[in-house]
Structure formats: C-alpha cells, structure tokens
Amino acid sequence: MRIRMTADGRVLEGTAKQIAESMHALAFGQERRTLSEYIDWAVDQAGRMNDVDLEVDGATDDEKAASFVRAMLASGLAEKL
C-alpha cells in the first residue's frame, strides 16, 4: 500500500503496520512510546490539531495500525496512491 500524507505530501509505503512504524519513527519526541501508544497519541493529536475524530481499535499492533491507516484515509488526512 502507498499513501500520501495530505499535510506535507510525504509518501509512505508498506503494510499498514509498516506505515504506522514509519510515522512513529518520524515523530519527534515519540521514540519512547510503543507503536500502540504512538497511535493513541497520533489520534489525540489529529483531534486537537485538525479537529478530526479518528476511530481506531484493534487488539494487536497489526490490527490497530490497519484501523489507524483506514481512519486516516477516511478522514482525508492521507490519500491512497
């Protein structure tokens, strides 16, 4: 899967988990968070900074990352290429 982040035009590629991991690696000051914690933080940030309510769930990192990427695409924060 390839997506483009609408905020900065950055293109990310891979599985949903790989995309979320790439976002995590790029997020300044978030290196101590687990992937799941990072996704929760990113969802909160999207709500506060973009007034977007991302509904994300999942019991595993893979499920949560897939839900996160789907929510970003559905909200317009990212677009599928």
PDB file of N, CA, C and O in Angstrom:
ATOM      1  N   MET A   1       0.848  -1.167   0.000  1.00  0.00           N
ATOM      2  CA  MET A   1       0.000   0.000   0.000  1.00  0.00           C
ATOM      3  C   MET A   1       0.898   1.236   0.000  1.00  0.00           C
ATOM      4  O   MET A   1       1.924   1.257   0.643  1.00  0.00           O
ATOM      5  N   ARG A   2       0.470   2.254  -0.725  1.00  0.00           N
ATOM      6  CA  ARG A   2       1.156   3.543  -0.726  1.00  0.00           C
ATOM      7  C   ARG A   2       0.144   4.613  -0.363  1.00  0.00           C
ATOM      8  O   ARG A   2      -0.958   4.631  -0.921  1.00  0.00           O
ATOM      9  N   ILE A   3       0.538   5.496   0.560  1.00  0.00           N
ATOM     10  CA  ILE A   3      -0.322   6.613   0.919  1.00  0.00           C
ATOM     11  C   ILE A   3       0.491   7.895   0.890  1.00  0.00           C
ATOM     12  O   ILE A   3       1.710   7.870   1.036  1.00  0.00           O
ATOM     13  N   ARG A   4      -0.210   8.995   0.684  1.00  0.00           N
ATOM     14  CA  ARG A   4       0.415  10.317   0.754  1.00  0.00           C
ATOM     15  C   ARG A   4      -0.239  11.069   1.900  1.00  0.00           C
ATOM     16  O   ARG A   4      -1.474  11.145   1.975  1.00  0.00           O
ATOM     17  N   MET A   5       0.582  11.611   2.763  1.00  0.00           N
ATOM     18  CA  MET A   5       0.082  12.423   3.864  1.00  0.00           C
ATOM     19  C   MET A   5      -0.314  13.780   3.295  1.00  0.00           C
ATOM     20  O   MET A   5       0.501  14.438   2.651  1.00  0.00           O
ATOM     21  N   THR A   6      -1.547  14.201   3.513  1.00  0.00           N
ATOM     22  CA  THR A   6      -2.010  15.441   2.907  1.00  0.00           C
ATOM     23  C   THR A   6      -1.365  16.671   3.547  1.00  0.00           C
ATOM     24  O   THR A   6      -1.232  17.688   2.878  1.00  0.00           O
ATOM     25  N   ALA A   7      -0.921  16.580   4.773  1.00  0.00           N
ATOM     26  CA  ALA A   7      -0.323  17.734   5.446  1.00  0.00           C
ATOM     27  C   ALA A   7       1.011  18.141   4.844  1.00  0.00           C
ATOM     28  O   ALA A   7       1.304  19.329   4.718  1.00  0.00           O
ATOM     29  N   ASP A   8       1.831  17.159   4.455  1.00  0.00           N
ATOM     30  CA  ASP A   8       3.171  17.502   3.973  1.00  0.00           C
ATOM     31  C   ASP A   8       3.551  16.830   2.653  1.00  0.00           C
ATOM     32  O   ASP A   8       4.648  17.033   2.151  1.00  0.00           O
ATOM     33  N   GLY A   9       2.651  16.021   2.107  1.00  0.00           N
ATOM     34  CA  GLY A   9       2.922  15.372   0.834  1.00  0.00           C
ATOM     35  C   GLY A   9       3.839  14.168   0.915  1.00  0.00           C
ATOM     36  O   GLY A   9       4.153  13.552  -0.105  1.00  0.00           O
ATOM     37  N   ARG A  10       4.247  13.818   2.107  1.00  0.00           N
ATOM     38  CA  ARG A  10       5.134  12.667   2.286  1.00  0.00           C
ATOM     39  C   ARG A  10       4.433  11.389   1.843  1.00  0.00           C
ATOM     40  O   ARG A  10       3.271  11.182   2.156  1.00  0.00           O
ATOM     41  N   VAL A  11       5.150  10.540   1.113  1.00  0.00           N
ATOM     42  CA  VAL A  11       4.610   9.267   0.654  1.00  0.00           C
ATOM     43  C   VAL A  11       5.198   8.154   1.512  1.00  0.00           C
ATOM     44  O   VAL A  11       6.418   8.082   1.694  1.00  0.00           O
ATOM     45  N   LEU A  12       4.328   7.322   2.041  1.00  0.00           N
ATOM     46  CA  LEU A  12       4.730   6.189   2.864  1.00  0.00           C
ATOM     47  C   LEU A  12       4.228   4.920   2.188  1.00  0.00           C
ATOM     48  O   LEU A  12       3.145   4.907   1.607  1.00  0.00           O
ATOM     49  N   GLU A  13       5.008   3.864   2.326  1.00  0.00           N
ATOM     50  CA  GLU A  13       4.690   2.634   1.607  1.00  0.00           C
ATOM     51  C   GLU A  13       4.931   1.423   2.500  1.00  0.00           C
ATOM     52  O   GLU A  13       5.835   1.422   3.326  1.00  0.00           O
ATOM     53  N   GLY A  14       4.124   0.382   2.300  1.00  0.00           N
ATOM     54  CA  GLY A  14       4.273  -0.877   3.016  1.00  0.00           C
ATOM     55  C   GLY A  14       2.934  -1.355   3.531  1.00  0.00           C
ATOM     56  O   GLY A  14       1.880  -0.899   3.091  1.00  0.00           O
ATOM     57  N   THR A  15       2.997  -2.269   4.475  1.00  0.00           N
ATOM     58  CA  THR A  15       1.776  -2.706   5.140  1.00  0.00           C
ATOM     59  C   THR A  15       1.300  -1.571   6.046  1.00  0.00           C
ATOM     60  O   THR A  15       2.046  -0.616   6.308  1.00  0.00           O
ATOM     61  N   ALA A  16       0.090  -1.674   6.535  1.00  0.00           N
ATOM     62  CA  ALA A  16      -0.414  -0.646   7.452  1.00  0.00           C
ATOM     63  C   ALA A  16       0.510  -0.523   8.660  1.00  0.00           C
ATOM     64  O   ALA A  16       0.809   0.590   9.109  1.00  0.00           O
ATOM     65  N   LYS A  17       0.991  -1.646   9.174  1.00  0.00           N
ATOM     66  CA  LYS A  17       1.887  -1.597  10.321  1.00  0.00           C
ATOM     67  C   LYS A  17       3.195  -0.903   9.953  1.00  0.00           C
ATOM     68  O   LYS A  17       3.717  -0.092  10.724  1.00  0.00           O
ATOM     69  N   GLN A  18       3.735  -1.184   8.789  1.00  0.00           N
ATOM     70  CA  GLN A  18       4.976  -0.542   8.362  1.00  0.00           C
ATOM     71  C   GLN A  18       4.781   0.957   8.177  1.00  0.00           C
ATOM     72  O   GLN A  18       5.663   1.749   8.513  1.00  0.00           O
ATOM     73  N   ILE A  19       3.631   1.347   7.660  1.00  0.00           N
ATOM     74  CA  ILE A  19       3.334   2.767   7.512  1.00  0.00           C
ATOM     75  C   ILE A  19       3.253   3.441   8.877  1.00  0.00           C
ATOM     76  O   ILE A  19       3.842   4.503   9.093  1.00  0.00           O
ATOM     77  N   ALA A  20       2.542   2.825   9.812  1.00  0.00           N
ATOM     78  CA  ALA A  20       2.443   3.382  11.172  1.00  0.00           C
ATOM     79  C   ALA A  20       3.823   3.430  11.827  1.00  0.00           C
ATOM     80  O   ALA A  20       4.144   4.400  12.523  1.00  0.00           O
ATOM     81  N   GLU A  21       4.646   2.415  11.612  1.00  0.00           N
ATOM     82  CA  GLU A  21       6.000   2.415  12.172  1.00  0.00           C
ATOM     83  C   GLU A  21       6.844   3.532  11.565  1.00  0.00           C
ATOM     84  O   GLU A  21       7.625   4.174  12.274  1.00  0.00           O
ATOM     85  N   SER A  22       6.677   3.792  10.277  1.00  0.00           N
ATOM     86  CA  SER A  22       7.398   4.896   9.633  1.00  0.00           C
ATOM     87  C   SER A  22       6.967   6.230  10.227  1.00  0.00           C
ATOM     88  O   SER A  22       7.809   7.099  10.499  1.00  0.00           O
ATOM     89  N   MET A  23       5.679   6.394  10.423  1.00  0.00           N
ATOM     90  CA  MET A  23       5.172   7.628  11.033  1.00  0.00           C
ATOM     91  C   MET A  23       5.726   7.783  12.447  1.00  0.00           C
ATOM     92  O   MET A  23       6.131   8.878  12.840  1.00  0.00           O
ATOM     93  N   HIS A  24       5.759   6.689  13.175  1.00  0.00           N
ATOM     94  CA  HIS A  24       6.285   6.690  14.532  1.00  0.00           C
ATOM     95  C   HIS A  24       7.749   7.113  14.539  1.00  0.00           C
ATOM     96  O   HIS A  24       8.176   7.945  15.351  1.00  0.00           O
ATOM     97  N   ALA A  25       8.532   6.562  13.625  1.00  0.00           N
ATOM     98  CA  ALA A  25       9.962   6.880  13.549  1.00  0.00           C
ATOM     99  C   ALA A  25      10.195   8.346  13.200  1.00  0.00           C
ATOM    100  O   ALA A  25      11.195   8.940  13.637  1.00  0.00           O
ATOM    101  N   LEU A  26       9.283   8.941  12.444  1.00  0.00           N
ATOM    102  CA  LEU A  26       9.425  10.336  12.029  1.00  0.00           C
ATOM    103  C   LEU A  26       8.916  11.330  13.068  1.00  0.00           C
ATOM    104  O   LEU A  26       9.226  12.520  12.988  1.00  0.00           O
ATOM    105  N   ALA A  27       8.155  10.870  14.026  1.00  0.00           N
ATOM    106  CA  ALA A  27       7.523  11.758  15.004  1.00  0.00           C
ATOM    107  C   ALA A  27       8.526  12.180  16.080  1.00  0.00           C
ATOM    108  O   ALA A  27       8.974  11.359  16.880  1.00  0.00           O
ATOM    109  N   PHE A  28       8.856  13.441  16.083  1.00  0.00           N
ATOM    110  CA  PHE A  28       9.827  13.974  17.041  1.00  0.00           C
ATOM    111  C   PHE A  28       9.359  13.770  18.480  1.00  0.00           C
ATOM    112  O   PHE A  28       8.225  14.073  18.814  1.00  0.00           O
ATOM    113  N   GLY A  29      10.241  13.220  19.304  1.00  0.00           N
ATOM    114  CA  GLY A  29       9.957  13.062  20.723  1.00  0.00           C
ATOM    115  C   GLY A  29       9.073  11.884  21.085  1.00  0.00           C
ATOM    116  O   GLY A  29       8.679  11.748  22.245  1.00  0.00           O
ATOM    117  N   GLN A  30       8.778  11.007  20.141  1.00  0.00           N
ATOM    118  CA  GLN A  30       7.870   9.897  20.417  1.00  0.00           C
ATOM    119  C   GLN A  30       8.571   8.550  20.466  1.00  0.00           C
ATOM    120  O   GLN A  30       7.927   7.511  20.536  1.00  0.00           O
ATOM    121  N   GLU A  31       9.891   8.549  20.439  1.00  0.00           N
ATOM    122  CA  GLU A  31      10.644   7.295  20.357  1.00  0.00           C
ATOM    123  C   GLU A  31      10.476   6.379  21.567  1.00  0.00           C
ATOM    124  O   GLU A  31      10.670   5.170  21.450  1.00  0.00           O
ATOM    125  N   ARG A  32      10.082   6.901  22.690  1.00  0.00           N
ATOM    126  CA  ARG A  32       9.910   6.046  23.879  1.00  0.00           C
ATOM    127  C   ARG A  32       8.542   5.368  23.935  1.00  0.00           C
ATOM    128  O   ARG A  32       8.326   4.475  24.739  1.00  0.00           O
ATOM    129  N   ARG A  33       7.650   5.782  23.100  1.00  0.00           N
ATOM    130  CA  ARG A  33       6.312   5.178  23.080  1.00  0.00           C
ATOM    131  C   ARG A  33       6.350   3.879  22.269  1.00  0.00           C
ATOM    132  O   ARG A  33       7.087   3.764  21.313  1.00  0.00           O
ATOM    133  N   THR A  34       5.520   2.932  22.671  1.00  0.00           N
ATOM    134  CA  THR A  34       5.328   1.734  21.857  1.00  0.00           C
ATOM    135  C   THR A  34       4.531   2.142  20.619  1.00  0.00           C
ATOM    136  O   THR A  34       3.979   3.253  20.566  1.00  0.00           O
ATOM    137  N   LEU A  35       4.424   1.265  19.646  1.00  0.00           N
ATOM    138  CA  LEU A  35       3.640   1.589  18.458  1.00  0.00           C
ATOM    139  C   LEU A  35       2.190   1.878  18.837  1.00  0.00           C
ATOM    140  O   LEU A  35       1.592   2.849  18.361  1.00  0.00           O
ATOM    141  N   SER A  36       1.622   1.059  19.694  1.00  0.00           N
ATOM    142  CA  SER A  36       0.237   1.262  20.123  1.00  0.00           C
ATOM    143  C   SER A  36       0.078   2.608  20.836  1.00  0.00           C
ATOM    144  O   SER A  36      -0.895   3.339  20.588  1.00  0.00           O
ATOM    145  N   GLU A  37       1.020   2.944  21.705  1.00  0.00           N
ATOM    146  CA  GLU A  37       0.972   4.232  22.408  1.00  0.00           C
ATOM    147  C   GLU A  37       1.123   5.387  21.424  1.00  0.00           C
ATOM    148  O   GLU A  37       0.457   6.422  21.554  1.00  0.00           O
ATOM    149  N   TYR A  38       1.990   5.218  20.430  1.00  0.00           N
ATOM    150  CA  TYR A  38       2.166   6.253  19.420  1.00  0.00           C
ATOM    151  C   TYR A  38       0.858   6.474  18.653  1.00  0.00           C
ATOM    152  O   TYR A  38       0.450   7.618  18.427  1.00  0.00           O
ATOM    153  N   ILE A  39       0.198   5.398  18.256  1.00  0.00           N
ATOM    154  CA  ILE A  39      -1.058   5.534  17.521  1.00  0.00           C
ATOM    155  C   ILE A  39      -2.085   6.277  18.368  1.00  0.00           C
ATOM    156  O   ILE A  39      -2.762   7.186  17.882  1.00  0.00           O
ATOM    157  N   ASP A  40      -2.185   5.936  19.649  1.00  0.00           N
ATOM    158  CA  ASP A  40      -3.107   6.646  20.540  1.00  0.00           C
ATOM    159  C   ASP A  40      -2.767   8.133  20.594  1.00  0.00           C
ATOM    160  O   ASP A  40      -3.655   8.994  20.554  1.00  0.00           O
ATOM    161  N   TRP A  41      -1.473   8.448  20.683  1.00  0.00           N
ATOM    162  CA  TRP A  41      -1.018   9.832  20.717  1.00  0.00           C
ATOM    163  C   TRP A  41      -1.370  10.539  19.405  1.00  0.00           C
ATOM    164  O   TRP A  41      -1.865  11.668  19.412  1.00  0.00           O
ATOM    165  N   ALA A  42      -1.129   9.884  18.272  1.00  0.00           N
ATOM    166  CA  ALA A  42      -1.408  10.476  16.964  1.00  0.00           C
ATOM    167  C   ALA A  42      -2.904  10.737  16.778  1.00  0.00           C
ATOM    168  O   ALA A  42      -3.293  11.760  16.212  1.00  0.00           O
ATOM    169  N   VAL A  43      -3.730   9.821  17.252  1.00  0.00           N
ATOM    170  CA  VAL A  43      -5.181  10.008  17.192  1.00  0.00           C
ATOM    171  C   VAL A  43      -5.575  11.238  18.007  1.00  0.00           C
ATOM    172  O   VAL A  43      -6.370  12.077  17.555  1.00  0.00           O
ATOM    173  N   ASP A  44      -5.009  11.381  19.185  1.00  0.00           N
ATOM    174  CA  ASP A  44      -5.274  12.546  20.033  1.00  0.00           C
ATOM    175  C   ASP A  44      -4.821  13.833  19.340  1.00  0.00           C
ATOM    176  O   ASP A  44      -5.543  14.835  19.344  1.00  0.00           O
ATOM    177  N   GLN A  45      -3.645  13.802  18.752  1.00  0.00           N
ATOM    178  CA  GLN A  45      -3.117  14.974  18.048  1.00  0.00           C
ATOM    179  C   GLN A  45      -4.009  15.363  16.868  1.00  0.00           C
ATOM    180  O   GLN A  45      -4.254  16.543  16.641  1.00  0.00           O
ATOM    181  N   ALA A  46      -4.469  14.381  16.124  1.00  0.00           N
ATOM    182  CA  ALA A  46      -5.353  14.659  14.990  1.00  0.00           C
ATOM    183  C   ALA A  46      -6.625  15.356  15.459  1.00  0.00           C
ATOM    184  O   ALA A  46      -7.116  16.281  14.811  1.00  0.00           O
ATOM    185  N   GLY A  47      -7.126  14.912  16.592  1.00  0.00           N
ATOM    186  CA  GLY A  47      -8.325  15.535  17.144  1.00  0.00           C
ATOM    187  C   GLY A  47      -8.083  16.958  17.587  1.00  0.00           C
ATOM    188  O   GLY A  47      -8.884  17.853  17.307  1.00  0.00           O
ATOM    189  N   ARG A  48      -6.956  17.191  18.249  1.00  0.00           N
ATOM    190  CA  ARG A  48      -6.671  18.521  18.768  1.00  0.00           C
ATOM    191  C   ARG A  48      -6.214  19.495  17.689  1.00  0.00           C
ATOM    192  O   ARG A  48      -6.605  20.654  17.704  1.00  0.00           O
ATOM    193  N   MET A  49      -5.408  19.037  16.754  1.00  0.00           N
ATOM    194  CA  MET A  49      -4.820  19.948  15.774  1.00  0.00           C
ATOM    195  C   MET A  49      -5.652  20.094  14.501  1.00  0.00           C
ATOM    196  O   MET A  49      -5.618  21.133  13.859  1.00  0.00           O
ATOM    197  N   ASN A  50      -6.379  19.043  14.128  1.00  0.00           N
ATOM    198  CA  ASN A  50      -7.132  19.062  12.879  1.00  0.00           C
ATOM    199  C   ASN A  50      -8.633  18.933  13.068  1.00  0.00           C
ATOM    200  O   ASN A  50      -9.362  18.840  12.086  1.00  0.00           O
ATOM    201  N   ASP A  51      -9.066  18.867  14.319  1.00  0.00           N
ATOM    202  CA  ASP A  51     -10.483  18.691  14.631  1.00  0.00           C
ATOM    203  C   ASP A  51     -11.073  17.498  13.886  1.00  0.00           C
ATOM    204  O   ASP A  51     -12.139  17.569  13.279  1.00  0.00           O
ATOM    205  N   VAL A  52     -10.308  16.382  13.912  1.00  0.00           N
ATOM    206  CA  VAL A  52     -10.706  15.141  13.242  1.00  0.00           C
ATOM    207  C   VAL A  52     -10.843  14.055  14.297  1.00  0.00           C
ATOM    208  O   VAL A  52      -9.948  13.869  15.121  1.00  0.00           O
ATOM    209  N   ASP A  53     -11.949  13.350  14.276  1.00  0.00           N
ATOM    210  CA  ASP A  53     -12.179  12.255  15.220  1.00  0.00           C
ATOM    211  C   ASP A  53     -11.863  10.937  14.524  1.00  0.00           C
ATOM    212  O   ASP A  53     -12.674  10.440  13.747  1.00  0.00           O
ATOM    213  N   LEU A  54     -10.671  10.406  14.771  1.00  0.00           N
ATOM    214  CA  LEU A  54     -10.283   9.124  14.188  1.00  0.00           C
ATOM    215  C   LEU A  54     -10.716   8.010  15.120  1.00  0.00           C
ATOM    216  O   LEU A  54     -10.322   7.994  16.285  1.00  0.00           O
ATOM    217  N   GLU A  55     -11.514   7.101  14.633  1.00  0.00           N
ATOM    218  CA  GLU A  55     -11.944   5.957  15.431  1.00  0.00           C
ATOM    219  C   GLU A  55     -11.012   4.797  15.109  1.00  0.00           C
ATOM    220  O   GLU A  55     -11.032   4.275  13.994  1.00  0.00           O
ATOM    221  N   VAL A  56     -10.200   4.436  16.083  1.00  0.00           N
ATOM    222  CA  VAL A  56      -9.185   3.403  15.900  1.00  0.00           C
ATOM    223  C   VAL A  56      -9.363   2.356  16.974  1.00  0.00           C
ATOM    224  O   VAL A  56      -9.524   2.676  18.149  1.00  0.00           O
ATOM    225  N   ASP A  57      -9.322   1.076  16.546  1.00  0.00           N
ATOM    226  CA  ASP A  57      -9.391  -0.018  17.507  1.00  0.00           C
ATOM    227  C   ASP A  57      -8.483  -1.137  17.035  1.00  0.00           C
ATOM    228  O   ASP A  57      -7.860  -1.040  15.989  1.00  0.00           O
ATOM    229  N   GLY A  58      -8.417  -2.170  17.824  1.00  0.00           N
ATOM    230  CA  GLY A  58      -7.603  -3.329  17.484  1.00  0.00           C
ATOM    231  C   GLY A  58      -6.915  -3.866  18.729  1.00  0.00           C
ATOM    232  O   GLY A  58      -6.489  -3.107  19.586  1.00  0.00           O
ATOM    233  N   ALA A  59      -6.808  -5.177  18.778  1.00  0.00           N
ATOM    234  CA  ALA A  59      -6.196  -5.836  19.927  1.00  0.00           C
ATOM    235  C   ALA A  59      -4.687  -6.012  19.755  1.00  0.00           C
ATOM    236  O   ALA A  59      -3.966  -6.139  20.739  1.00  0.00           O
ATOM    237  N   THR A  60      -4.215  -6.003  18.524  1.00  0.00           N
ATOM    238  CA  THR A  60      -2.785  -6.183  18.255  1.00  0.00           C
ATOM    239  C   THR A  60      -2.262  -4.941  17.533  1.00  0.00           C
ATOM    240  O   THR A  60      -3.044  -4.127  17.019  1.00  0.00           O
ATOM    241  N   ASP A  61      -0.946  -4.814  17.465  1.00  0.00           N
ATOM    242  CA  ASP A  61      -0.351  -3.699  16.732  1.00  0.00           C
ATOM    243  C   ASP A  61      -0.785  -3.719  15.269  1.00  0.00           C
ATOM    244  O   ASP A  61      -1.071  -2.676  14.686  1.00  0.00           O
ATOM    245  N   ASP A  62      -0.827  -4.900  14.655  1.00  0.00           N
ATOM    246  CA  ASP A  62      -1.244  -5.012  13.256  1.00  0.00           C
ATOM    247  C   ASP A  62      -2.672  -4.514  13.065  1.00  0.00           C
ATOM    248  O   ASP A  62      -2.947  -3.748  12.135  1.00  0.00           O
ATOM    249  N   GLU A  63      -3.585  -4.951  13.930  1.00  0.00           N
ATOM    250  CA  GLU A  63      -4.983  -4.547  13.818  1.00  0.00           C
ATOM    251  C   GLU A  63      -5.151  -3.049  14.070  1.00  0.00           C
ATOM    252  O   GLU A  63      -5.895  -2.368  13.360  1.00  0.00           O
ATOM    253  N   LYS A  64      -4.459  -2.552  15.085  1.00  0.00           N
ATOM    254  CA  LYS A  64      -4.569  -1.137  15.431  1.00  0.00           C
ATOM    255  C   LYS A  64      -3.984  -0.266  14.319  1.00  0.00           C
ATOM    256  O   LYS A  64      -4.553   0.765  13.970  1.00  0.00           O
ATOM    257  N   ALA A  65      -2.853  -0.678  13.745  1.00  0.00           N
ATOM    258  CA  ALA A  65      -2.239   0.074  12.655  1.00  0.00           C
ATOM    259  C   ALA A  65      -3.151   0.081  11.433  1.00  0.00           C
ATOM    260  O   ALA A  65      -3.310   1.120  10.781  1.00  0.00           O
ATOM    261  N   ALA A  66      -3.766  -1.054  11.109  1.00  0.00           N
ATOM    262  CA  ALA A  66      -4.675  -1.124   9.972  1.00  0.00           C
ATOM    263  C   ALA A  66      -5.873  -0.191  10.191  1.00  0.00           C
ATOM    264  O   ALA A  66      -6.277   0.538   9.283  1.00  0.00           O
ATOM    265  N   SER A  67      -6.415  -0.186  11.389  1.00  0.00           N
ATOM    266  CA  SER A  67      -7.531   0.680  11.713  1.00  0.00           C
ATOM    267  C   SER A  67      -7.108   2.148  11.631  1.00  0.00           C
ATOM    268  O   SER A  67      -7.853   3.001  11.122  1.00  0.00           O
ATOM    269  N   PHE A  68      -5.917   2.457  12.103  1.00  0.00           N
ATOM    270  CA  PHE A  68      -5.373   3.817  12.075  1.00  0.00           C
ATOM    271  C   PHE A  68      -5.224   4.315  10.639  1.00  0.00           C
ATOM    272  O   PHE A  68      -5.684   5.416  10.301  1.00  0.00           O
ATOM    273  N   VAL A  69      -4.629   3.520   9.786  1.00  0.00           N
ATOM    274  CA  VAL A  69      -4.437   3.926   8.389  1.00  0.00           C
ATOM    275  C   VAL A  69      -5.792   4.080   7.696  1.00  0.00           C
ATOM    276  O   VAL A  69      -6.020   5.058   6.974  1.00  0.00           O
ATOM    277  N   ARG A  70      -6.715   3.156   7.921  1.00  0.00           N
ATOM    278  CA  ARG A  70      -8.066   3.282   7.342  1.00  0.00           C
ATOM    279  C   ARG A  70      -8.737   4.583   7.790  1.00  0.00           C
ATOM    280  O   ARG A  70      -9.358   5.287   6.990  1.00  0.00           O
ATOM    281  N   ALA A  71      -8.612   4.904   9.078  1.00  0.00           N
ATOM    282  CA  ALA A  71      -9.221   6.114   9.613  1.00  0.00           C
ATOM    283  C   ALA A  71      -8.583   7.369   9.014  1.00  0.00           C
ATOM    284  O   ALA A  71      -9.288   8.354   8.722  1.00  0.00           O
ATOM    285  N   MET A  72      -7.286   7.343   8.814  1.00  0.00           N
ATOM    286  CA  MET A  72      -6.615   8.493   8.205  1.00  0.00           C
ATOM    287  C   MET A  72      -7.073   8.687   6.755  1.00  0.00           C
ATOM    288  O   MET A  72      -7.294   9.821   6.322  1.00  0.00           O
ATOM    289  N   LEU A  73      -7.223   7.594   6.032  1.00  0.00           N
ATOM    290  CA  LEU A  73      -7.706   7.676   4.655  1.00  0.00           C
ATOM    291  C   LEU A  73      -9.152   8.174   4.620  1.00  0.00           C
ATOM    292  O   LEU A  73      -9.489   9.042   3.798  1.00  0.00           O
ATOM    293  N   ALA A  74      -9.981   7.651   5.489  1.00  0.00           N
ATOM    294  CA  ALA A  74     -11.395   8.043   5.511  1.00  0.00           C
ATOM    295  C   ALA A  74     -11.582   9.523   5.893  1.00  0.00           C
ATOM    296  O   ALA A  74     -12.497  10.178   5.399  1.00  0.00           O
ATOM    297  N   SER A  75     -10.698  10.034   6.725  1.00  0.00           N
ATOM    298  CA  SER A  75     -10.823  11.425   7.193  1.00  0.00           C
ATOM    299  C   SER A  75     -10.189  12.430   6.246  1.00  0.00           C
ATOM    300  O   SER A  75     -10.375  13.630   6.405  1.00  0.00           O
ATOM    301  N   GLY A  76      -9.398  11.945   5.285  1.00  0.00           N
ATOM    302  CA  GLY A  76      -8.721  12.858   4.373  1.00  0.00           C
ATOM    303  C   GLY A  76      -7.341  13.292   4.842  1.00  0.00           C
ATOM    304  O   GLY A  76      -6.702  14.110   4.192  1.00  0.00           O
ATOM    305  N   LEU A  77      -6.883  12.767   5.976  1.00  0.00           N
ATOM    306  CA  LEU A  77      -5.520  13.088   6.431  1.00  0.00           C
ATOM    307  C   LEU A  77      -4.466  12.436   5.568  1.00  0.00           C
ATOM    308  O   LEU A  77      -3.313  12.841   5.562  1.00  0.00           O
ATOM    309  N   ALA A  78      -4.883  11.419   4.833  1.00  0.00           N
ATOM    310  CA  ALA A  78      -3.993  10.728   3.905  1.00  0.00           C
ATOM    311  C   ALA A  78      -4.829  10.316   2.702  1.00  0.00           C
ATOM    312  O   ALA A  78      -6.056  10.216   2.781  1.00  0.00           O
ATOM    313  N   GLU A  79      -4.126  10.079   1.588  1.00  0.00           N
ATOM    314  CA  GLU A  79      -4.811   9.586   0.408  1.00  0.00           C
ATOM    315  C   GLU A  79      -4.068   8.392  -0.129  1.00  0.00           C
ATOM    316  O   GLU A  79      -2.840   8.341  -0.080  1.00  0.00           O
ATOM    317  N   LYS A  80      -4.823   7.421  -0.631  1.00  0.00           N
ATOM    318  CA  LYS A  80      -4.224   6.199  -1.167  1.00  0.00           C
ATOM    319  C   LYS A  80      -3.706   6.472  -2.578  1.00  0.00           C
ATOM    320  O   LYS A  80      -4.380   7.121  -3.378  1.00  0.00           O
ATOM    321  N   LEU A  81      -2.529   5.986  -2.845  1.00  0.00           N
ATOM    322  CA  LEU A  81      -1.931   6.144  -4.174  1.00  0.00           C
ATOM    323  C   LEU A  81      -2.027   4.859  -4.962  1.00  0.00           C
ATOM    324  O   LEU A  81      -2.149   3.812  -4.434  1.00  0.00           O
TER     325      LEU A  81
END
